[in-house]
CSV table of C-alpha atoms in Angstrom, one decimal:
chain,number,residue,atom,x,y,z
A,12,MET,CA,114.7,79.4,96.8
A,13,THR,CA,113.9,75.6,97.2
A,14,GLU,CA,112.8,76.4,100.8
A,15,LEU,CA,110.2,78.8,99.4
A,16,ASP,CA,108.8,76.3,96.9
A,17,GLN,CA,108.5,73.6,99.6
A,18,SER,CA,106.6,75.7,102.1
A,19,CYS,CA,104.1,77.4,99.8
A,20,SER,CA,101.1,75.6,98.6
A,21,VAL,CA,98.7,76.4,95.8
A,22,LEU,CA,95.7,78.8,95.7
A,23,ARG,CA,92.4,77.1,96.0
A,24,GLU,CA,90.2,76.9,93.0
A,25,TYR,CA,88.9,80.4,92.2
A,26,GLY,CA,86.2,81.6,89.9
A,27,SER,CA,84.2,84.7,89.2
A,28,GLU,CA,81.0,85.9,87.5
A,29,GLN,CA,80.3,89.4,86.4
A,30,SER,CA,77.2,91.5,85.6
A,31,LEU,CA,74.8,89.1,87.4
A,32,LEU,CA,72.7,91.8,89.1
A,33,SER,CA,70.5,94.2,87.1
A,34,LYS,CA,70.2,97.2,89.5
A,35,PRO,CA,73.9,97.9,90.4
A,36,ASP,CA,76.1,99.6,87.9
A,37,GLY,CA,78.6,96.8,88.3
A,38,SER,CA,78.4,93.4,90.1
A,39,SER,CA,80.4,90.3,90.5
A,40,THR,CA,80.8,87.2,92.6
A,41,PHE,CA,84.2,85.8,93.5
A,42,VAL,CA,84.6,82.3,94.8
A,43,GLN,CA,87.8,81.0,96.4
A,44,GLY,CA,87.4,77.3,97.3
A,45,ASP,CA,84.2,77.5,99.4
A,46,THR,CA,84.4,81.2,100.3
A,47,SER,CA,82.0,83.1,98.2
A,48,ILE,CA,81.4,86.9,98.1
A,49,LEU,CA,78.8,88.9,96.0
A,50,ALA,CA,79.8,92.5,95.2
A,51,GLY,CA,77.7,95.3,93.8
A,52,VAL,CA,79.0,98.7,92.9
A,53,TYR,CA,76.9,101.9,92.5
A,54,GLY,CA,78.7,104.9,91.0
A,55,PRO,CA,79.3,107.6,90.2
A,56,ALA,CA,76.1,108.6,91.9
A,57,GLU,CA,74.6,111.3,94.0
A,58,VAL,CA,76.2,112.0,97.4
A,59,LYS,CA,74.9,113.6,100.6
A,60,VAL,CA,76.1,117.2,100.9
A,61,SER,CA,77.6,116.3,104.3
A,62,LYS,CA,79.8,113.6,102.8
A,63,GLU,CA,80.7,115.3,99.5
A,64,ILE,CA,84.3,116.2,98.7
A,65,TYR,CA,84.8,119.1,96.4
A,66,ASP,CA,87.4,117.7,94.1
A,67,ARG,CA,87.0,113.9,94.2
A,68,ALA,CA,84.4,111.1,94.6
A,69,THR,CA,83.5,109.7,98.0
A,70,VAL,CA,84.0,106.0,98.4
A,71,GLU,CA,81.8,104.0,100.7
A,72,VAL,CA,82.1,100.3,101.4
A,73,LEU,CA,79.5,98.2,103.2
A,74,ILE,CA,80.2,94.6,104.2
A,75,GLN,CA,77.1,92.5,105.1
A,76,PRO,CA,77.9,89.4,107.1
A,77,LYS,CA,76.1,86.1,106.4
A,78,MET,CA,74.3,86.3,109.8
A,79,GLY,CA,73.4,89.3,112.0
A,80,LEU,CA,74.1,92.9,111.6
A,81,PRO,CA,77.5,94.4,110.6
A,82,GLY,CA,79.6,94.8,113.7
A,83,VAL,CA,83.1,96.1,114.7
A,84,ARG,CA,84.9,93.3,112.8
A,85,GLU,CA,83.1,94.4,109.6
A,86,ARG,CA,84.2,98.0,110.2
A,87,THR,CA,87.9,97.2,110.1
A,88,ARG,CA,87.4,95.1,106.9
A,89,GLU,CA,85.4,98.0,105.4
A,90,GLN,CA,88.2,100.4,106.2
A,91,CYS,CA,90.8,98.1,104.5
A,92,VAL,CA,88.6,97.6,101.4
A,93,ARG,CA,87.7,101.3,101.2
A,94,GLU,CA,91.3,102.6,101.4
A,95,THR,CA,92.5,100.1,98.8
A,96,CYS,CA,89.7,101.1,96.4
A,97,LYS,CA,90.5,104.8,97.0
A,98,ALA,CA,94.1,104.2,96.0
A,99,ALA,CA,93.1,102.3,92.8
A,100,LEU,CA,90.2,104.5,91.5
A,101,LEU,CA,90.8,107.8,89.7
A,102,LEU,CA,88.5,109.7,92.0
A,103,THR,CA,89.3,113.1,90.8
A,104,LEU,CA,87.5,112.4,87.5
A,105,HIS,CA,84.2,112.4,89.4
A,106,PRO,CA,84.1,115.2,91.9
A,107,ARG,CA,81.2,115.6,94.3
A,108,SER,CA,79.9,112.0,93.5
A,109,SER,CA,79.8,108.8,95.4
A,110,VAL,CA,81.1,105.3,94.6
A,111,THR,CA,79.4,102.7,96.9
A,112,VAL,CA,80.7,99.1,97.1
A,113,ILE,CA,78.5,96.6,98.8
A,114,LEU,CA,79.8,93.2,99.7
A,115,GLN,CA,77.6,90.4,100.8
A,116,VAL,CA,79.2,87.3,102.4
A,117,ILE,CA,77.6,84.2,100.9
A,118,HIS,CA,79.8,81.7,102.6
A,119,ASP,CA,82.9,82.1,104.7
A,120,ASP,CA,85.5,79.3,104.5
A,121,GLY,CA,88.7,81.3,105.2
A,122,SER,CA,90.5,84.1,103.4
A,123,LEU,CA,87.4,86.3,103.7
A,124,LEU,CA,89.1,89.7,103.4
A,125,SER,CA,91.0,88.5,100.3
A,126,CYS,CA,87.9,87.3,98.7
A,127,CYS,CA,86.1,90.6,99.5
A,128,LEU,CA,88.9,92.6,97.8
A,129,ASN,CA,89.0,90.4,94.7
A,130,ALA,CA,85.2,90.6,94.4
A,131,ALA,CA,85.4,94.4,94.8
A,132,CYS,CA,88.0,94.7,92.1
A,133,MET,CA,86.0,92.6,89.6
A,134,ALA,CA,82.8,94.6,90.4
A,135,LEU,CA,84.6,97.9,89.9
A,136,MET,CA,85.9,96.7,86.5
A,137,ASP,CA,82.4,95.6,85.6
A,138,ALA,CA,81.0,99.0,86.5
A,139,GLY,CA,83.6,100.6,84.2
A,140,LEU,CA,85.0,103.0,86.8
A,141,PRO,CA,88.4,104.4,85.8
A,142,MET,CA,91.2,102.9,87.8
A,143,SER,CA,95.0,103.6,87.7
A,144,HIS,CA,95.8,99.9,88.5
A,145,LEU,CA,94.0,96.7,89.4
A,146,PHE,CA,94.5,95.0,92.8
A,147,CYS,CA,94.1,91.5,94.1
A,148,SER,CA,94.5,90.0,97.5
A,149,VAL,CA,96.1,86.9,99.0
A,150,THR,CA,96.0,85.5,102.5
A,151,CYS,CA,98.8,83.6,104.1
A,152,ALA,CA,98.7,81.6,107.3
A,153,ILE,CA,101.9,80.8,109.3
A,154,SER,CA,101.5,77.7,111.5
A,155,LYS,CA,103.3,77.6,114.8
A,156,GLU,CA,106.0,75.3,113.2
A,157,GLY,CA,106.7,78.1,110.7
A,158,GLN,CA,105.0,76.5,107.7
A,159,ILE,CA,103.4,79.0,105.3
A,160,ILE,CA,100.0,78.0,103.9
A,161,ILE,CA,98.5,80.2,101.1
A,162,ASP,CA,94.8,80.8,100.9
A,163,PRO,CA,93.9,79.0,104.1
A,164,THR,CA,90.5,77.4,104.8
A,165,ALA,CA,88.6,78.4,107.9
A,166,ARG,CA,89.8,75.2,109.6
A,167,GLN,CA,93.5,76.0,108.9
A,168,GLU,CA,92.9,79.6,110.1
A,169,LYS,CA,91.5,78.5,113.5
A,170,VAL,CA,94.4,76.4,114.5
A,171,ARG,CA,95.9,77.8,117.7
A,172,ARG,CA,98.9,80.1,117.3
A,173,THR,CA,98.4,80.5,113.6
A,174,ALA,CA,99.4,84.0,112.3
A,175,LEU,CA,97.2,85.3,109.4
A,176,LEU,CA,98.5,87.8,107.0
A,177,THR,CA,96.3,89.4,104.3
A,178,PHE,CA,98.0,91.5,101.6
A,179,ALA,CA,96.5,93.5,98.7
A,180,ILE,CA,98.9,93.6,95.7
A,181,GLU,CA,98.7,96.1,92.9
A,182,SER,CA,99.1,95.1,89.2
A,183,VAL,CA,101.7,97.6,87.9
A,184,GLU,CA,104.7,96.9,90.1
A,185,CYS,CA,103.4,94.1,92.4
A,186,ASN,CA,103.9,96.3,95.5
A,187,VAL,CA,101.9,95.9,98.7
A,188,LEU,CA,98.9,98.2,98.8
A,189,MET,CA,97.2,96.9,102.0
A,190,SER,CA,98.4,94.7,104.9
A,191,SER,CA,96.3,93.3,107.7
A,192,THR,CA,97.7,90.8,110.1
A,193,THR,CA,96.8,88.9,113.3
A,194,GLY,CA,99.1,86.8,115.3
A,195,SER,CA,102.8,87.2,115.8
A,196,PHE,CA,105.5,86.4,113.4
A,197,SER,CA,109.1,87.2,112.6
A,198,VAL,CA,110.4,89.7,110.0
A,199,GLN,CA,111.8,86.9,107.8
A,200,GLU,CA,108.4,85.2,107.8
A,201,LEU,CA,106.7,88.5,106.8
A,202,GLN,CA,109.1,89.0,103.9
A,203,GLN,CA,108.6,85.3,102.8
A,204,CYS,CA,104.8,85.8,102.9
A,205,ILE,CA,105.0,89.0,100.8
A,206,ALA,CA,107.1,87.2,98.2
A,207,ILE,CA,104.7,84.3,98.1
A,208,SER,CA,101.7,86.6,97.8
A,209,GLN,CA,103.3,88.6,95.0
A,210,LYS,CA,103.9,85.4,93.1
A,211,ALA,CA,100.4,84.2,93.6
A,212,SER,CA,99.0,87.6,92.6
A,213,GLU,CA,100.4,87.1,89.1
A,214,GLN,CA,98.1,84.1,88.7
A,215,ILE,CA,95.1,86.2,89.8
A,216,PHE,CA,95.9,89.1,87.5
A,217,GLN,CA,96.2,86.7,84.6
A,218,PHE,CA,92.8,85.4,85.6
A,219,TYR,CA,91.4,89.0,85.5
A,220,ARG,CA,92.9,89.5,82.1
A,221,ASP,CA,91.5,86.3,80.7
A,222,SER,CA,88.0,86.9,82.0
A,223,VAL,CA,87.9,90.4,80.6
A,224,LYS,CA,89.3,89.2,77.3
A,225,ARG,CA,86.7,86.4,77.1
A,226,ARG,CA,83.9,88.8,77.9
A,227,TYR,CA,84.7,91.4,75.3
A,228,SER,CA,86.1,89.1,72.6
A,229,LYS,CA,83.9,88.7,69.6
A,230,ILE,CA,85.2,85.2,69.0
A,231,LYS,CA,83.1,82.9,71.2
B,23,MET,CA,102.6,135.1,105.7
B,24,ALA,CA,103.5,131.5,106.4
B,25,ALA,CA,100.2,131.0,108.2
B,26,GLY,CA,98.3,132.2,105.1
B,27,PHE,CA,100.3,129.8,102.9
B,28,LYS,CA,99.7,127.0,105.3
B,29,THR,CA,95.9,127.5,105.2
B,30,ALA,CA,95.6,128.1,101.4
B,31,GLU,CA,98.0,125.3,100.2
B,32,PRO,CA,98.6,122.9,103.1
B,33,LEU,CA,100.1,120.2,100.9
B,34,GLU,CA,102.6,122.5,99.2
B,35,TYR,CA,103.5,124.0,102.7
B,36,HIS,CA,104.4,120.5,104.0
B,37,ARG,CA,106.2,119.6,100.8
B,38,SER,CA,108.5,122.6,101.1
B,39,PHE,CA,109.7,121.3,104.4
B,40,LEU,CA,109.9,117.6,103.3
B,41,LYS,CA,112.2,118.8,100.4
B,42,GLU,CA,114.7,119.9,103.1
B,43,ASN,CA,114.3,116.6,104.9
B,44,CYS,CA,112.5,118.0,107.9
B,45,ARG,CA,109.0,118.7,109.0
B,46,SER,CA,106.9,121.8,109.8
B,47,ASP,CA,107.2,121.4,113.6
B,48,GLY,CA,111.1,121.1,113.3
B,49,ARG,CA,111.3,117.4,113.7
B,50,GLU,CA,113.4,115.0,111.6
B,51,LEU,CA,111.6,112.6,109.3
B,52,GLY,CA,112.3,109.7,111.7
B,53,GLU,CA,111.8,111.6,115.0
B,54,PHE,CA,109.0,110.8,117.4
B,55,ARG,CA,107.4,113.6,119.4
B,56,PRO,CA,108.3,113.7,123.1
B,57,THR,CA,106.3,111.0,125.0
B,58,THR,CA,105.3,111.4,128.6
B,59,LEU,CA,103.6,108.7,130.7
B,60,ASN,CA,101.7,108.9,134.0
B,61,ILE,CA,100.2,106.0,135.8
B,62,SER,CA,97.5,105.6,138.6
B,63,SER,CA,95.8,108.7,137.3
B,64,ILE,CA,92.3,107.3,138.1
B,65,SER,CA,92.0,106.3,141.7
B,66,THR,CA,88.6,104.5,141.2
B,67,ALA,CA,90.0,102.2,138.5
B,68,ASP,CA,91.9,99.0,139.2
B,69,GLY,CA,94.6,100.2,136.9
B,70,SER,CA,95.1,103.4,134.8
B,71,ALA,CA,97.5,105.3,132.8
B,72,LEU,CA,97.8,108.6,130.8
B,73,VAL,CA,100.1,109.1,127.9
B,74,LYS,CA,100.9,112.2,125.8
B,75,ILE,CA,102.7,111.8,122.5
B,76,GLY,CA,103.2,115.5,121.6
B,77,ASN,CA,99.7,116.9,121.8
B,78,THR,CA,97.9,113.6,121.5
B,79,THR,CA,96.6,112.7,124.9
B,80,VAL,CA,95.0,109.3,125.7
B,81,ILE,CA,93.9,107.9,129.0
B,82,CYS,CA,93.1,104.3,129.9
B,83,GLY,CA,91.2,102.9,132.8
B,84,ILE,CA,90.9,99.2,133.7
B,85,LYS,CA,88.0,97.8,135.7
B,86,ALA,CA,88.0,94.2,136.7
B,87,GLU,CA,84.7,92.5,137.2
B,88,LEU,CA,83.7,89.0,138.0
B,89,THR,CA,81.6,87.0,135.6
B,90,MET,CA,81.0,83.5,134.2
B,91,PRO,CA,83.6,82.4,131.6
B,92,PRO,CA,82.3,82.0,128.0
B,93,SER,CA,81.1,78.5,127.2
B,94,ASP,CA,83.7,77.9,124.4
B,95,ALA,CA,86.6,78.8,126.7
B,96,PRO,CA,85.6,77.8,130.3
B,97,ASN,CA,89.1,78.0,131.7
B,98,LYS,CA,89.9,81.5,130.4
B,99,GLY,CA,89.0,85.0,131.4
B,100,TYR,CA,88.8,87.8,128.8
B,101,MET,CA,89.5,91.4,128.1
B,102,VAL,CA,87.1,93.9,126.5
B,103,PRO,CA,89.0,96.9,125.0
B,104,ASN,CA,87.1,99.9,123.9
B,105,VAL,CA,88.5,103.0,122.2
B,106,ASP,CA,86.4,106.1,122.6
B,107,LEU,CA,86.8,109.2,120.5
B,108,PRO,CA,84.6,111.8,122.1
B,109,PRO,CA,83.8,115.2,120.4
B,110,LEU,CA,86.1,116.7,123.1
B,111,CYS,CA,89.3,115.5,121.4
B,112,SER,CA,88.7,116.9,117.9
B,113,SER,CA,86.2,118.8,115.8
B,114,LYS,CA,85.9,115.9,113.3
B,115,PHE,CA,84.2,113.6,115.8
B,116,ARG,CA,80.5,114.2,116.4
B,117,PRO,CA,78.5,113.0,119.5
B,118,GLY,CA,76.5,109.8,119.1
B,119,PRO,CA,77.4,106.1,118.5
B,120,PRO,CA,81.1,105.3,117.9
B,121,GLY,CA,82.2,106.2,114.5
B,122,GLU,CA,84.2,104.1,112.1
B,123,GLN,CA,87.7,105.2,113.3
B,124,ALA,CA,86.8,104.4,117.0
B,125,GLN,CA,85.4,101.0,116.0
B,126,ALA,CA,88.4,100.2,113.8
B,127,ALA,CA,90.8,101.3,116.6
B,128,SER,CA,88.9,99.1,119.2
B,129,GLN,CA,89.2,96.1,116.9
B,130,PHE,CA,92.9,96.8,116.2
B,131,ILE,CA,93.6,96.9,120.0
B,132,ALA,CA,91.7,93.7,120.5
B,133,ASP,CA,93.7,92.0,117.7
B,134,VAL,CA,97.0,93.3,119.2
B,135,ILE,CA,96.1,91.9,122.6
B,136,GLU,CA,95.4,88.5,121.1
B,137,SER,CA,98.3,88.5,118.7
B,138,SER,CA,100.9,89.5,121.2
B,139,ASP,CA,99.7,87.1,123.9
B,140,LEU,CA,99.8,90.0,126.3
B,141,ILE,CA,98.5,88.2,129.3
B,142,ASN,CA,97.7,84.6,129.9
B,143,MET,CA,93.9,84.4,129.8
B,144,GLU,CA,94.0,81.2,131.9
B,145,GLU,CA,95.4,83.3,134.8
B,146,LEU,CA,92.2,85.4,134.8
B,147,CYS,CA,90.1,82.3,135.5
B,148,ILE,CA,89.3,81.7,139.1
B,149,GLU,CA,87.3,78.6,138.9
B,150,LYS,CA,86.7,76.7,135.6
B,151,SER,CA,83.2,77.2,134.1
B,152,LYS,CA,82.1,79.2,137.2
B,153,LEU,CA,84.0,82.3,137.8
B,154,CYS,CA,86.6,84.4,136.0
B,155,TRP,CA,87.8,88.0,135.7
B,156,VAL,CA,86.8,90.2,132.8
B,157,LEU,CA,89.0,93.3,132.3
B,158,TYR,CA,87.2,96.2,130.8
B,159,CYS,CA,89.8,98.5,129.3
B,160,ASP,CA,88.4,101.8,128.4
B,161,ILE,CA,90.7,103.9,126.3
B,162,MET,CA,89.6,107.5,125.8
B,163,CYS,CA,91.3,110.1,123.7
B,164,LEU,CA,91.3,113.6,125.3
B,165,ASP,CA,93.2,115.4,122.6
B,166,TYR,CA,93.6,114.1,119.0
B,167,ASP,CA,96.7,115.2,117.2
B,168,GLY,CA,97.4,112.1,115.1
B,169,ASN,CA,99.1,108.8,116.0
B,170,LEU,CA,96.1,107.4,118.0
B,171,LEU,CA,97.0,103.7,117.7
B,172,ASP,CA,100.5,104.1,119.1
B,173,ALA,CA,99.2,106.0,122.1
B,174,CYS,CA,96.5,103.5,122.7
B,175,ILE,CA,98.9,100.6,122.8
B,176,ILE,CA,101.3,102.4,125.2
B,177,VAL,CA,98.6,103.5,127.5
B,178,LEU,CA,97.0,100.0,127.6
B,179,LEU,CA,100.3,98.4,128.4
B,180,ALA,CA,101.1,100.9,131.2
B,181,ALA,CA,97.6,100.6,132.7
B,182,LEU,CA,97.8,96.7,132.7
B,183,LYS,CA,101.3,96.9,134.4
B,184,ASN,CA,99.7,99.2,137.0
B,185,ALA,CA,96.6,97.1,137.5
B,186,GLN,CA,96.1,95.2,140.8
B,187,LEU,CA,93.5,92.4,141.1
B,188,SER,CA,92.0,91.5,144.5
B,189,GLU,CA,92.2,87.9,145.6
B,190,VAL,CA,89.0,85.9,145.1
B,191,THR,CA,88.2,82.7,146.8
B,192,ILE,CA,85.1,80.6,146.5
B,193,ASN,CA,83.4,79.7,149.7
B,194,LYS,CA,82.8,75.9,149.5
B,195,GLU,CA,79.7,76.0,151.7
B,196,THR,CA,77.8,78.9,150.2
B,197,ASP,CA,79.3,78.6,146.7
B,198,LEU,CA,79.7,82.4,146.6
B,199,ALA,CA,82.8,84.4,145.7
B,200,GLU,CA,84.6,86.2,148.5
B,201,VAL,CA,86.7,89.1,147.4
B,202,ASP,CA,89.5,90.2,149.7
B,203,ILE,CA,90.1,93.9,148.9
B,204,GLN,CA,93.1,94.0,151.2
B,205,LYS,CA,95.1,91.4,149.3
B,206,LYS,CA,95.9,92.6,145.8
B,207,LYS,CA,98.4,91.3,143.3
B,208,PRO,CA,99.5,92.7,140.0
B,209,LEU,CA,98.9,91.1,136.6
B,210,LYS,CA,101.6,89.1,134.9
B,211,ILE,CA,102.4,90.7,131.6
B,212,ASN,CA,104.1,88.3,129.1
B,213,ARG,CA,105.0,90.7,126.3
B,214,LEU,CA,105.6,94.3,125.6
B,215,PRO,CA,104.0,95.3,122.3
B,216,VAL,CA,104.8,98.8,121.2
B,217,GLY,CA,103.4,100.4,118.0
B,218,SER,CA,105.0,102.8,115.6
B,219,SER,CA,102.9,104.7,113.1
B,220,PHE,CA,104.2,106.0,109.8
B,221,ALA,CA,102.6,108.2,107.1
B,222,VAL,CA,103.6,108.1,103.4
B,223,PHE,CA,103.7,111.3,101.5
B,224,ASP,CA,103.5,111.5,97.7
B,225,ASP,CA,104.2,107.8,97.4
B,226,SER,CA,107.8,108.1,98.4
B,227,ILE,CA,108.6,110.0,101.6
B,228,ILE,CA,107.9,108.2,104.9
B,229,ILE,CA,107.5,110.2,108.1
B,230,VAL,CA,107.3,108.8,111.6
B,231,ASP,CA,104.6,109.8,114.1
B,232,PRO,CA,102.3,112.0,111.9
B,233,THR,CA,100.3,114.8,113.5
B,234,ALA,CA,96.6,115.1,112.6
B,235,GLU,CA,97.4,117.5,109.8
B,236,GLU,CA,100.1,115.3,108.3
B,237,GLU,CA,97.7,112.3,108.5
B,238,SER,CA,95.0,114.0,106.6
B,239,LEU,CA,97.4,115.0,103.8
B,240,SER,CA,99.2,111.7,103.6
B,241,THR,CA,98.6,109.1,100.8
B,242,ALA,CA,99.0,106.1,103.1
B,243,LEU,CA,99.3,105.2,106.8
B,244,LEU,CA,101.1,102.3,108.3
B,245,THR,CA,101.3,101.0,111.9
B,246,VAL,CA,103.9,98.3,112.9
B,247,VAL,CA,103.6,96.7,116.3
B,248,THR,CA,106.7,94.8,117.6
B,249,ASP,CA,107.3,93.0,120.9
B,250,GLU,CA,110.5,92.9,122.9
B,251,GLU,CA,111.8,89.8,121.0
B,252,ASP,CA,111.6,91.7,117.7
B,253,ARG,CA,108.7,89.7,116.5
B,254,LEU,CA,105.9,91.5,114.7
B,255,CYS,CA,102.5,91.5,116.3
B,256,ALA,CA,100.7,93.6,113.7
B,257,VAL,CA,101.5,95.2,110.3
B,258,HIS,CA,98.5,97.3,109.7
B,259,LYS,CA,98.3,99.2,106.5
B,260,PRO,CA,94.7,99.9,105.6
B,261,GLY,CA,95.2,100.6,101.9
B,262,GLY,CA,96.5,103.8,100.4
B,263,THR,CA,99.4,104.0,97.9
B,264,SER,CA,101.8,101.0,97.6
B,265,LEU,CA,104.9,100.5,99.6
B,266,SER,CA,108.0,98.7,98.3
B,267,GLY,CA,109.6,95.8,100.3
B,268,GLU,CA,112.7,97.9,101.3
B,269,LYS,CA,110.7,100.8,102.6
B,270,LEU,CA,108.6,98.4,104.7
B,271,GLN,CA,111.8,96.9,106.1
B,272,HIS,CA,113.0,100.4,106.9
B,273,CYS,CA,109.8,101.1,108.9
B,274,ILE,CA,110.1,97.8,110.7
B,275,ASN,CA,113.7,98.6,111.8
B,276,ARG,CA,112.5,102.0,113.1
B,277,ALA,CA,109.7,100.3,115.0
B,278,ILE,CA,112.1,97.9,116.7
B,279,THR,CA,114.2,100.9,117.9
B,280,ARG,CA,111.1,102.6,119.2
B,281,ASN,CA,110.1,99.4,121.1
B,282,LYS,CA,113.3,99.6,123.1
B,283,GLU,CA,112.7,103.4,123.9
B,284,ILE,CA,109.2,102.9,125.1
B,285,SER,CA,110.0,99.7,127.1
B,286,LYS,CA,112.6,101.7,129.0
B,287,LEU,CA,110.1,104.5,129.6
B,288,VAL,CA,107.3,102.2,130.9
B,289,GLY,CA,109.9,100.3,133.1
B,290,LYS,CA,111.2,103.6,134.6
B,291,VAL,CA,107.6,104.8,135.4
B,292,ILE,CA,106.6,101.5,137.0
B,293,GLU,CA,109.9,101.5,139.0
B,294,SER,CA,109.4,105.0,140.2
B,295,THR,CA,105.9,104.3,141.6
B,296,LYS,CA,107.3,101.2,143.4
B,297,THR,CA,110.1,103.2,145.1
B,298,ALA,CA,107.6,106.0,145.9
B,299,LYS,CA,105.5,103.5,147.9
């Protein structure tokens, strides 16, 4: 256990703001260190007949990079965010509707996919869409010496032979919802990263609870 | 009567089999479909392979071209993988620009190539900052019946093992590249990444190698790529219902066993072509 404490570091300073945009049904920003994402949610709204599903809502995710048009890299991230949102939302309550999540990258300084997922969750909460559980995301980097760094910056991510693991954790039983990895690593390192991510996710869930409590509390 | 039940209530149909610990096509929960591999299928390509996992058929062709190395890595060549899902393979793919599944698969293959350190990119460089090889790996699905990612990885690996690159020398006087088609040598493959895909049903039952029907009814999909040293190159689970740590470990163990099976298959096929020559 002492080995675990020595190798894991702390999450960067994170913060969030909700309901900052007027047009979307829900919006939020999520900041992790210097990485900043702005999320907007529209839903439940009309859906094109070609995309409608008879018994549940259709979820669409769009990720706009800071520069240029969305490319293949954004598609994989969109797939991860979309499937995670689909698992969390109670889609059968809104059949033949659409839920659209739009994520705009304001600044990328590492842990981009994690920040996107966290921003998406806060925006979905802000929109008031019914969810069965909340989710948050943590990125771990394993350096070539085997040291595990949590919430890496862009510089730490770019070091040669660094493996990057991004996990989405759900709030009820802290199980892994989504996993996206690059680089090679051993099975023990994977288990360690999952354990570290689950521990860090407790902090983020507490932050979600505090921000919602502060928002709806009558005592200012 | 069973066919009517299958069309009307596909989920209940599959559940009735899973209750008895087997699947609708007679397989066990942890059984892969029979995998067949054929190499040098395309004579005009520098390397090619065709793989069939059950009904899923994927073909890969490798074309090597000469180009200038990128400015941020002047001593390395590069690989450009592309996964194409034409309307031929399944009714759910329409003609036009690549859809999301094709793009996500292409990115996944590119990540596996990088993560597993498949070939030394420095070996593809002929002269620093001037000339290098670029390998265009075109992976096309001919018949889509689930488990696309596993098939793509196997076919890419086999095609790379089969690929032969001509020898290139730079003429000092004219500064032009001279390609000697008669002298060819194979690529040096460092690692053998093999993928195993799983589908989660009803949050608790895990089945291996899902068919297209099982994929559409599942609640989550997982792909684990391992190399021959039992190191993980990718753990790809794009959302869906949650998975506990022990179930994940069970999947990884199955993936490690599958790696050994497929490495033997690829080795046997490459050996058989060598003896045939």
